[in-house]
Coordinates of C-alpha atoms in Angstrom, one line a residue:
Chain A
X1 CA 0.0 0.0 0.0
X2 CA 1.6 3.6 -0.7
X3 CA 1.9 5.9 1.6
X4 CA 2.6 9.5 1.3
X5 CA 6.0 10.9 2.0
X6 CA 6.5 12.9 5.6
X7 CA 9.3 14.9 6.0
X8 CA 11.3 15.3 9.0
X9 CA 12.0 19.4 9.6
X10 CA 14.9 20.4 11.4
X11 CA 14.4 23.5 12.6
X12 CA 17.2 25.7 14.4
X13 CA 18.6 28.2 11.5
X14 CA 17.5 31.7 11.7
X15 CA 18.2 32.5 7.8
X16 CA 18.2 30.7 4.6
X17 CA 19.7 27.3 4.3
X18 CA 22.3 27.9 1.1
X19 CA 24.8 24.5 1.5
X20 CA 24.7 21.4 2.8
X21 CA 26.9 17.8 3.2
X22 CA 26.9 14.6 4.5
X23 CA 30.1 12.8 5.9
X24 CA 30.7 9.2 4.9
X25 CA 29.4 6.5 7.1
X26 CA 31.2 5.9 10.6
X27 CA 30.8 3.6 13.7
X28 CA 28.6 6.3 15.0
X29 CA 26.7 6.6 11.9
X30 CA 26.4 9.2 9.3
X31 CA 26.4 13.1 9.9
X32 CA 25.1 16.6 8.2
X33 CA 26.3 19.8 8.3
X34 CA 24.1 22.8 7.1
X35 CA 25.5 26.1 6.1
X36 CA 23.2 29.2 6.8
X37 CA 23.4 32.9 6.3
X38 CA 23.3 33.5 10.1
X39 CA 26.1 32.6 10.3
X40 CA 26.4 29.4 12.5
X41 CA 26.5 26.4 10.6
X42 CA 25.2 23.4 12.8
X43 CA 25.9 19.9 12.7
X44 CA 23.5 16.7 12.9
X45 CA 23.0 13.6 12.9
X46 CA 22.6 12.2 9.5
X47 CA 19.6 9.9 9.7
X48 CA 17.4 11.5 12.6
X49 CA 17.9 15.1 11.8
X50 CA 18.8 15.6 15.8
X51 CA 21.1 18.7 16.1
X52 CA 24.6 17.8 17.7
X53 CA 25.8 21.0 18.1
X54 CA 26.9 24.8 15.9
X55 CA 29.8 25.8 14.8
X56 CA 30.1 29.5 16.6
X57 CA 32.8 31.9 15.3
X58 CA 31.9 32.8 12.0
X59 CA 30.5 36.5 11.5
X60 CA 29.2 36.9 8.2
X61 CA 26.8 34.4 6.4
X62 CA 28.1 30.9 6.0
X63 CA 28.0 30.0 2.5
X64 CA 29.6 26.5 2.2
X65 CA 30.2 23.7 4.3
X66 CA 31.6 20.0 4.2
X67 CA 32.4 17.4 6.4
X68 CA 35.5 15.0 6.1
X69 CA 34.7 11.2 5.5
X70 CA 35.0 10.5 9.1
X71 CA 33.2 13.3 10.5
X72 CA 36.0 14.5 12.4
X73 CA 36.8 17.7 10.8
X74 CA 34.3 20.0 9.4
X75 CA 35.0 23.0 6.9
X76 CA 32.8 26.1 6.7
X77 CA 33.2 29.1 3.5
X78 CA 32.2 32.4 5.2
X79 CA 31.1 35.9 3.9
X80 CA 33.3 37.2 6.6
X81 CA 36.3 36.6 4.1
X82 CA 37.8 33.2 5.9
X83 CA 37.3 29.5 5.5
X84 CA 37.4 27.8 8.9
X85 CA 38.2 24.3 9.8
X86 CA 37.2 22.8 13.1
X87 CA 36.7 19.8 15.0
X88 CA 33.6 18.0 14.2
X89 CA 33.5 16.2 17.6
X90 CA 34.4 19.2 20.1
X91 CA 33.0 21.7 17.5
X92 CA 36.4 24.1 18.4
X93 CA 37.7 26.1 15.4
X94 CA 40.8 24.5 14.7
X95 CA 41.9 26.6 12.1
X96 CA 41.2 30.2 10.4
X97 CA 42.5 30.7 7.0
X98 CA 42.2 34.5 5.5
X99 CA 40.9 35.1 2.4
X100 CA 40.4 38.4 0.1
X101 CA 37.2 38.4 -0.3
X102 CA 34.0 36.2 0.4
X103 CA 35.0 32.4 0.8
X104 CA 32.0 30.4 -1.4
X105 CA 33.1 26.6 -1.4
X106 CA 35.4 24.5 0.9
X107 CA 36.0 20.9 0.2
X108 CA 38.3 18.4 1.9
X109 CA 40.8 15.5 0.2
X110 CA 40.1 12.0 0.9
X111 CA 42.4 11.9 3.9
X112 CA 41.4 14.9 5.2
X113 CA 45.1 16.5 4.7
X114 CA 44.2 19.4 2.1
X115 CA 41.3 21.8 2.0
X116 CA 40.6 23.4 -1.2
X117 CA 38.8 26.9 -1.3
X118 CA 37.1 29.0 -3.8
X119 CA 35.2 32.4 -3.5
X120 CA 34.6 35.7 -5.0
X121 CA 38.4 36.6 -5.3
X122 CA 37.9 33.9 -8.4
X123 CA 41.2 31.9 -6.7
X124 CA 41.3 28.3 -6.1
X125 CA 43.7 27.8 -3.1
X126 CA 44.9 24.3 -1.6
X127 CA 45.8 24.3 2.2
X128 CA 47.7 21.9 3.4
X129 CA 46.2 21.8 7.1
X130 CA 49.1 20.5 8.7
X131 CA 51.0 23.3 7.8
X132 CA 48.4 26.0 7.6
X133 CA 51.2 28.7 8.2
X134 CA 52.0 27.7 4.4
X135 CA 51.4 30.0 1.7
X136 CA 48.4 27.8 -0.3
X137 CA 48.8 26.7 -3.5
X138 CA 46.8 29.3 -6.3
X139 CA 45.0 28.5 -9.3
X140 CA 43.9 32.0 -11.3
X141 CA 42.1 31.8 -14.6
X142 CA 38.1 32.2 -13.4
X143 CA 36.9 35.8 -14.4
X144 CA 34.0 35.6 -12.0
X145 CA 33.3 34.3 -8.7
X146 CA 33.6 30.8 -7.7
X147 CA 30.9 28.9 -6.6
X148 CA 32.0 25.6 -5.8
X149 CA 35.4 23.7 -6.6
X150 CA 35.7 20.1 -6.0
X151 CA 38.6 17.7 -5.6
X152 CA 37.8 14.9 -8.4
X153 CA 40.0 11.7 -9.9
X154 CA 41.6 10.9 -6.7
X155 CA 42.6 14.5 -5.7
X156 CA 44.8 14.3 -8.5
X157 CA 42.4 16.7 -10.3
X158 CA 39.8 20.1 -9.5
X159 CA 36.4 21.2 -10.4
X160 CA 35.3 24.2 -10.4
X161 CA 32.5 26.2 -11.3
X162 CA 32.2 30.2 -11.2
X163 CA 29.7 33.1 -12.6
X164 CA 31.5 33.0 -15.5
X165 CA 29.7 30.4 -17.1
X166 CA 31.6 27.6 -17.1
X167 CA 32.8 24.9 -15.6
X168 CA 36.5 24.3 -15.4
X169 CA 38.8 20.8 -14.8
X170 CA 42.3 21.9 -13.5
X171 CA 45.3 19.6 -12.7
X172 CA 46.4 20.2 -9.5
X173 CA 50.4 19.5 -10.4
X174 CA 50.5 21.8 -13.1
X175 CA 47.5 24.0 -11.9
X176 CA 46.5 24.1 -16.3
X177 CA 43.6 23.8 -17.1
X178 CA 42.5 20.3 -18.7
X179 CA 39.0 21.2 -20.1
X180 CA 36.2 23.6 -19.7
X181 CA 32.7 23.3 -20.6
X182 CA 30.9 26.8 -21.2
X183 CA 27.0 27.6 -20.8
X184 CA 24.5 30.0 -21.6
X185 CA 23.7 30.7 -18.2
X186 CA 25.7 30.7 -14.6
X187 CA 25.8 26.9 -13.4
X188 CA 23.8 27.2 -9.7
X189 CA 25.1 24.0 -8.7
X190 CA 27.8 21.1 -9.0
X191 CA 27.9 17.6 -7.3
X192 CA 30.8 14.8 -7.8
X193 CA 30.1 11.3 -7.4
X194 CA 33.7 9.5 -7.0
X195 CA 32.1 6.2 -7.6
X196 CA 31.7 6.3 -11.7
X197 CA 32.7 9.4 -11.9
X198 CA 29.7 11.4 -12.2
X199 CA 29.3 15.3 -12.5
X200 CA 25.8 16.5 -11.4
X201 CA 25.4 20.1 -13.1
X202 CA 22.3 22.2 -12.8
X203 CA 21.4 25.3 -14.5
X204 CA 18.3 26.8 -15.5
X205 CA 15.9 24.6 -15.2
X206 CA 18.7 21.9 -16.2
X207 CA 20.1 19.0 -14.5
X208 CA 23.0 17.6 -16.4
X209 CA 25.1 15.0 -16.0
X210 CA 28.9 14.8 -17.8
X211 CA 31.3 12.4 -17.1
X212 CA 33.7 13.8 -14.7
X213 CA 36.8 12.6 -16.7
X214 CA 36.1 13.5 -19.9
X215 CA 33.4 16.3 -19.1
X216 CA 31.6 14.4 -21.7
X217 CA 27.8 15.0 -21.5
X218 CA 25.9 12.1 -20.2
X219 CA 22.3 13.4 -20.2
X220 CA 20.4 16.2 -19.6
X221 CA 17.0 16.5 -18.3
X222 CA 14.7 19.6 -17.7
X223 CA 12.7 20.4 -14.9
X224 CA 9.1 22.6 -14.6
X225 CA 10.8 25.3 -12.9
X226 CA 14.4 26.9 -12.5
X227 CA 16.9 24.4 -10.3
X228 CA 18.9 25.3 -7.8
X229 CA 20.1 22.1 -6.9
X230 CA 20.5 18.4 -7.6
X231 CA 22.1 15.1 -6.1
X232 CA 22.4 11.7 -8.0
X233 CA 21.5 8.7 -5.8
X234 CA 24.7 6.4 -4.8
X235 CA 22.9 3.7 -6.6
X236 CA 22.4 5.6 -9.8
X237 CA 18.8 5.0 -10.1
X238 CA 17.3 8.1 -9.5
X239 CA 18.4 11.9 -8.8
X240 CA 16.5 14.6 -6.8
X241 CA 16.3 18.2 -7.6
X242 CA 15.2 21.4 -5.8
X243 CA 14.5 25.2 -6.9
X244 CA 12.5 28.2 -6.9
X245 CA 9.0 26.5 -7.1
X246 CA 10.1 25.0 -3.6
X247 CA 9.2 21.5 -4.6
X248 CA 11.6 18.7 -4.1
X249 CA 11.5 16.4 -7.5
X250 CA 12.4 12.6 -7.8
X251 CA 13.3 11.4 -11.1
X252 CA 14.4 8.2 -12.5
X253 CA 17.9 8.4 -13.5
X254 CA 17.7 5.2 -16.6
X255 CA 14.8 6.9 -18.1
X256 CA 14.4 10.6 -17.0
X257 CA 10.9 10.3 -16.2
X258 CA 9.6 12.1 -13.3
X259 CA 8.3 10.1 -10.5
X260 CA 7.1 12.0 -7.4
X261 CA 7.4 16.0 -6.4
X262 CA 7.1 16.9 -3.1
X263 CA 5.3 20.2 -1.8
X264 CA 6.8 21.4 2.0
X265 CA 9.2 24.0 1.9
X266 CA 8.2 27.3 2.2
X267 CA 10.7 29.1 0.2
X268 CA 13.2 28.2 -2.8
X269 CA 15.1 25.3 -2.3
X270 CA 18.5 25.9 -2.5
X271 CA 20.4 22.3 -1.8
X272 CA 19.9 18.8 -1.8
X273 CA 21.9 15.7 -1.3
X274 CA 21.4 12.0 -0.7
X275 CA 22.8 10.4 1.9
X276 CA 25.9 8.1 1.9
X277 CA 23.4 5.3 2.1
X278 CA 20.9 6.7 -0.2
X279 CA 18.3 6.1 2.1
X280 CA 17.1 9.8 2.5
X281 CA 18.2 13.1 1.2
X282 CA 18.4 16.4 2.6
X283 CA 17.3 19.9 1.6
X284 CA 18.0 23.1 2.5
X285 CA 16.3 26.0 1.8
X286 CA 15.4 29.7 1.9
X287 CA 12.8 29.2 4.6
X288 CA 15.3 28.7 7.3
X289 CA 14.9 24.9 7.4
X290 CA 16.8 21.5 6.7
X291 CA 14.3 18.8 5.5
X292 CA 14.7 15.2 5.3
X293 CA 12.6 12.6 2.9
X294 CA 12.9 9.1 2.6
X295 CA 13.8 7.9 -0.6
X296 CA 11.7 5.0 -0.5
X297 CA 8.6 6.4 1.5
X298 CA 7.0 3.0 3.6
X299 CA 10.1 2.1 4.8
X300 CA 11.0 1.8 8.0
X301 CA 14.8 3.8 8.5
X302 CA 15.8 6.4 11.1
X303 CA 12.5 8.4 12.5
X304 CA 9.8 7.1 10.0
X305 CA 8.1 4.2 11.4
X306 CA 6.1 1.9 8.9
X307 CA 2.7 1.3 10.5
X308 CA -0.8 -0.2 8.4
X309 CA -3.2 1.1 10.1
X310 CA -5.9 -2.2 9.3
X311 CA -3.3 -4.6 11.2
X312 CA -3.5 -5.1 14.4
X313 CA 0.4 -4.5 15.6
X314 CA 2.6 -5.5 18.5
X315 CA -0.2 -7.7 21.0
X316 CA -2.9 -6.5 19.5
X317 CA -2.4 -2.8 20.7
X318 CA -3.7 0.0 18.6
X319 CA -1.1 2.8 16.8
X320 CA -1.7 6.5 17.3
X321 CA -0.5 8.7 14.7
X322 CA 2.8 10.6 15.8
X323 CA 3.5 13.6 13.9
Chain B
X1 CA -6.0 8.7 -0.5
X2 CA -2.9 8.0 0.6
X3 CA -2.3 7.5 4.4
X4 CA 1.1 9.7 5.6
X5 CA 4.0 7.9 6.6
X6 CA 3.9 7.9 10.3
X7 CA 7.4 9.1 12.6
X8 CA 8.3 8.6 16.1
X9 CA 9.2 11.9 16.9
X10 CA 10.7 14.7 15.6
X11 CA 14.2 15.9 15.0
X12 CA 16.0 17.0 18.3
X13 CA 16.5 20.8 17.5
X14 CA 19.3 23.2 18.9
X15 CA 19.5 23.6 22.7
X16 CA 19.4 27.1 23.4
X17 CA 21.8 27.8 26.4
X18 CA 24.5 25.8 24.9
X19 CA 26.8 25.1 21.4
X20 CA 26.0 21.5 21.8
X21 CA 28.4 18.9 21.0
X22 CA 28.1 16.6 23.7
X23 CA 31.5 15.8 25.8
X24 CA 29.4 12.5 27.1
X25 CA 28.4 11.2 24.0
X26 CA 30.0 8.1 22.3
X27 CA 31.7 9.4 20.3
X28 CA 32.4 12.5 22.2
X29 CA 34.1 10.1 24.8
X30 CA 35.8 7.7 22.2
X31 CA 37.6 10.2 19.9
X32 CA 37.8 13.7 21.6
X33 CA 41.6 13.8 23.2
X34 CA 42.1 16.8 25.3
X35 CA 45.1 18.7 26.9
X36 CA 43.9 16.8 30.4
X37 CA 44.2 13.0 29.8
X38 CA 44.0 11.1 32.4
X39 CA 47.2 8.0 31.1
X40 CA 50.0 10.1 30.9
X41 CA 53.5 8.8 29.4
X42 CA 55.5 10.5 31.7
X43 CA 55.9 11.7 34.9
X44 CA 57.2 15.4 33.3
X45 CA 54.0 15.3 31.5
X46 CA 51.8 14.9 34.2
X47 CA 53.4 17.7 35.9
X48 CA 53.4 20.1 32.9
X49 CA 49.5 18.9 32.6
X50 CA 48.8 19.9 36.2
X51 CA 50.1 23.2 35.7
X52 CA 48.2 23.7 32.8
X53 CA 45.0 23.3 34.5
X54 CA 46.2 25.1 37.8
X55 CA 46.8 28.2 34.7
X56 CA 43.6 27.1 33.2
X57 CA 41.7 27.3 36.3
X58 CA 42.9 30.3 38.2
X59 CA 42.3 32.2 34.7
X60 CA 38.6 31.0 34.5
X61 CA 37.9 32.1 38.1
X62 CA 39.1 35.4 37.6
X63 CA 37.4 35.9 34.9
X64 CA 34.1 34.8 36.3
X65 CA 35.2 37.1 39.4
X66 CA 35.3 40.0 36.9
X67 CA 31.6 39.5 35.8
X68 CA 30.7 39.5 38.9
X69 CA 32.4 42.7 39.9
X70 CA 30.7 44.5 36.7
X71 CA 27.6 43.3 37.7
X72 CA 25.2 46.9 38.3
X73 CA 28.3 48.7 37.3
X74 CA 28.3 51.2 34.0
X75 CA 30.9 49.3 31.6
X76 CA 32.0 50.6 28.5
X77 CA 31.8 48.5 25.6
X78 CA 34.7 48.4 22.5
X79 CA 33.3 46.7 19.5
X80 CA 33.8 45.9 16.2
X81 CA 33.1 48.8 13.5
X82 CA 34.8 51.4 15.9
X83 CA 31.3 51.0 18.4
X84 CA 32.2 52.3 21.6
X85 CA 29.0 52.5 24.3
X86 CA 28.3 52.2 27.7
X87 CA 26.0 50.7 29.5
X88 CA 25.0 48.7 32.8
X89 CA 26.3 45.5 33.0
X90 CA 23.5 42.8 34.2
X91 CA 24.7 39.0 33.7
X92 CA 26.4 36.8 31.0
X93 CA 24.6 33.4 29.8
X94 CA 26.2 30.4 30.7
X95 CA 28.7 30.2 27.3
X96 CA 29.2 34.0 27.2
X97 CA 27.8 34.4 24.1
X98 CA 25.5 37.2 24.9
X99 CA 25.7 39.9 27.8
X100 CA 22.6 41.1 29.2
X101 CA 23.1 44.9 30.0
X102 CA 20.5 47.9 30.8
X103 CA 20.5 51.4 29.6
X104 CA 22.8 51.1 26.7
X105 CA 24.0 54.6 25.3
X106 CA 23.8 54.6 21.6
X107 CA 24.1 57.3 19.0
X108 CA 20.3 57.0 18.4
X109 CA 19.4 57.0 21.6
X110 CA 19.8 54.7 25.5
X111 CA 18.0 51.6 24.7
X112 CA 16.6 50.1 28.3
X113 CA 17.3 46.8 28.1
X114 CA 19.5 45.3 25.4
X115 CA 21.6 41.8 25.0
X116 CA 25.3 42.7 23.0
X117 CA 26.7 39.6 21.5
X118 CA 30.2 38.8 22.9
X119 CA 31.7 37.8 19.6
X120 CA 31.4 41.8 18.6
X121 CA 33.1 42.8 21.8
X122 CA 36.8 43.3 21.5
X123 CA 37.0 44.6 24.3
X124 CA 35.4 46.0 28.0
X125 CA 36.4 47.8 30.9
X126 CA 35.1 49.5 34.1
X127 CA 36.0 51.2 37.4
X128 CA 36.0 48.8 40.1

């Protein structure tokens, strides 16, 4: 029997929701971190939504954020011209890095020894957080602001995508560019999928998908309304997408038909993202709130609890509805 | 008519007199090393670790003895953005993140009652 989604709303941000991650899965589970333009980006518990705790130092809107694998370092990209890197399990700012300008996108190697930024001064910079001191590694050549950069192909290689309109892969020896893929309009959002070596790439109403190698175009597929963001399942069966008509949409990857939307959020939706097990995903969005849907609604998994309401459950006792 | 999915409860949200993070959780407990660890390697150690938190201590008491000495006193304020004001100091919450203070001078008038967030503070000081 189908039931109908319920989402789980994590409430707790005082501004719009504009990033969000998920950390890989660890003995204590899976965890989220949410960056907001109040500035305190919290962190939670992956499959419940339960807060853990917030990041406090920041003072300017947060507008990235990224967990290691682990979950024991978190990143943050601030308007208040630093990236910040702290300890995901004390939540104490570990490190401060100065920037020129507003820091956009922060994103951690595999093994957590690098930190690549990107922001509005159109630099990429590598840290090396063991040796923060350092001068970071530059890459020049955007002529806008960057949105997000990426580590991709092993951390042998960078993505990065900027208001320029396009969409750039940069080796990180040399710091050349390797290819470049140019649009009509500003790309709103980018997501890597090591695993196959997907690139998820919205804009406009647009979710495309290139091969993150090659940057040779997979598919595309178009949405009802403009997209601001997009997240391939780790199965590769279906992606979700969000935007200014503050629906949620499921789609099936294999044939680009759209299977379910989801009304909720009360304001544009400005990220999504599946979880490392693919068994919910995440938005965040401009009304101040993280939401959480399962990606196979009837199931039971974290909060959601499958219950027919004909059957007589547990001894005979009757349900009531918990919402 | 589809019947809605049904949840046990809902997400725990943000407690609002503290940052969170937990130092008795699991994992709080399993991968959070601090400067105080109770198996020391050497006896040098455990004496450079006691004086740390002899340091660590006396510093947090005189600091809590200072808010308690500004308490009803007029305390002027040095901020970020060259904001200098004055006002009464009243109490800090429990993480001094915000001070609560009374009759706070401004350039566009006193406001009674006010909370000033600590992060903006560089610095304050008063007459004892």
């Amino acid at each position: 029997m189908a039931m109908r989604q319920t989402p789980l709303t994590c409430s707790g941000h005082t501004r719009p929701v504009v990033d969000l991650a998920f950390s890989g899965i660890t003995p204590y589970g899976y965890f989220l971190i949410s960056a907001c333009k109040d500035g305190k980006p919290m962190l939670r518990q992956g499959d419940t939504g339960d807060w853990i705790g917030t990041f406090l130092g920041h003072k300017g809107a947060v507008w990235g954020a990224t967990l290691n694998k682990e979950a024991t370092k978190a990143a943050t990209a601030a308007a208040d011209f630093t990236a910040k890197v702290w300890d995901a399990v004390s939540g104490d700012e570990v490190l401060t890095l100065a920037h020129k300008h507003i820091v956009k996108s922060v994103n951690f190697t595999q093994d957590s020894s690098c930190l690549l930024t990107g922001g509005n001064d159109k630099t990429i910079r590598i840290y090396d957080i063991n040796k923060p001191e350092a001068e970071p590694q530059e890459i020049t050549g955007h002529t806008s602001a960057i949105k997000k950069a990426l580590w991709c192909n092993n951390d042998t290689q960078i993505l990065s995508a900027a208001d320029d309109k396009t969409v750039r892969l940069w080796d990180r020896t040399s710091t050349a560019v390797v290819k470049q893929l140019s649009f009509d309009m500003s790309v709103s959002s980018m997501e890597y999928i090591p695993d196959g070596e997907v690139l998820v790439i919205t804009y406009g109403k647009t979710i495309a998908f290139y091969n993150a190698l090659s940057l040779d175009l997979i598919k595309t597929v178009d949405a009802p309304a403009s997209i601001h963001s997009a997240s391939l399942h780790p199965d590769k069966d279906f992606f979700v997408a969000g935007g200014d008509d503050f629906k949620l949409y499921k789609y099936d990857y294999s044939t680009k038909e759209e299977l379910e939307s989801y009304k909720g959020h009360f304001g544009p939706v400005h990220c999504v993202r599946f979880s490392p097990d693919g068994e919910l995903y995440a938005s965040g969005s401009e009304d101040g709130t993280l939401r959480l849907w399962q990606t196979e609604v009837g199931k039971t998994y974290g909060l959601w609890k499958c219950v027919l309401p004909e059957e007589e459950n547990c001894e005979g006792r009757k349900f009531e509805e918990t919402i | 008519m589809r019947t809605p999915m049904s949840v046990l409860r809902l997400p725990r949200g943000p407690d609002p007199n503290s940052r969170g993070f937990d130092p008795n959780s699991p994992r709080f407990i399993a991968l959070c090393s601090t400067t105080i660890s109770s198996s020391t390697d050497t006896e040098t150690d455990s004496v450079q670790i006691g004086e740390e938190q002899c340091a660590r201590s006396m510093l947090r008491e005189s600091f809590l003895r200072t808010l308690i000495a500004m308490t009803n006193k007029q305390v002027q304020f040095y901020m970020y953005e060259r904001v200098k004001v004055n006002a009464v100091f009243g109490a800090s919450d429990i993480d001094v993140l915000n001070f609560q203070v009374s009759d706070l001078q401004t350039p566009i008038g006193v406001q009674k009652e006010a909370l000033l967030r600590c992060q903006d503070v560089i610095l304050y000081s008063f007459d004892l």
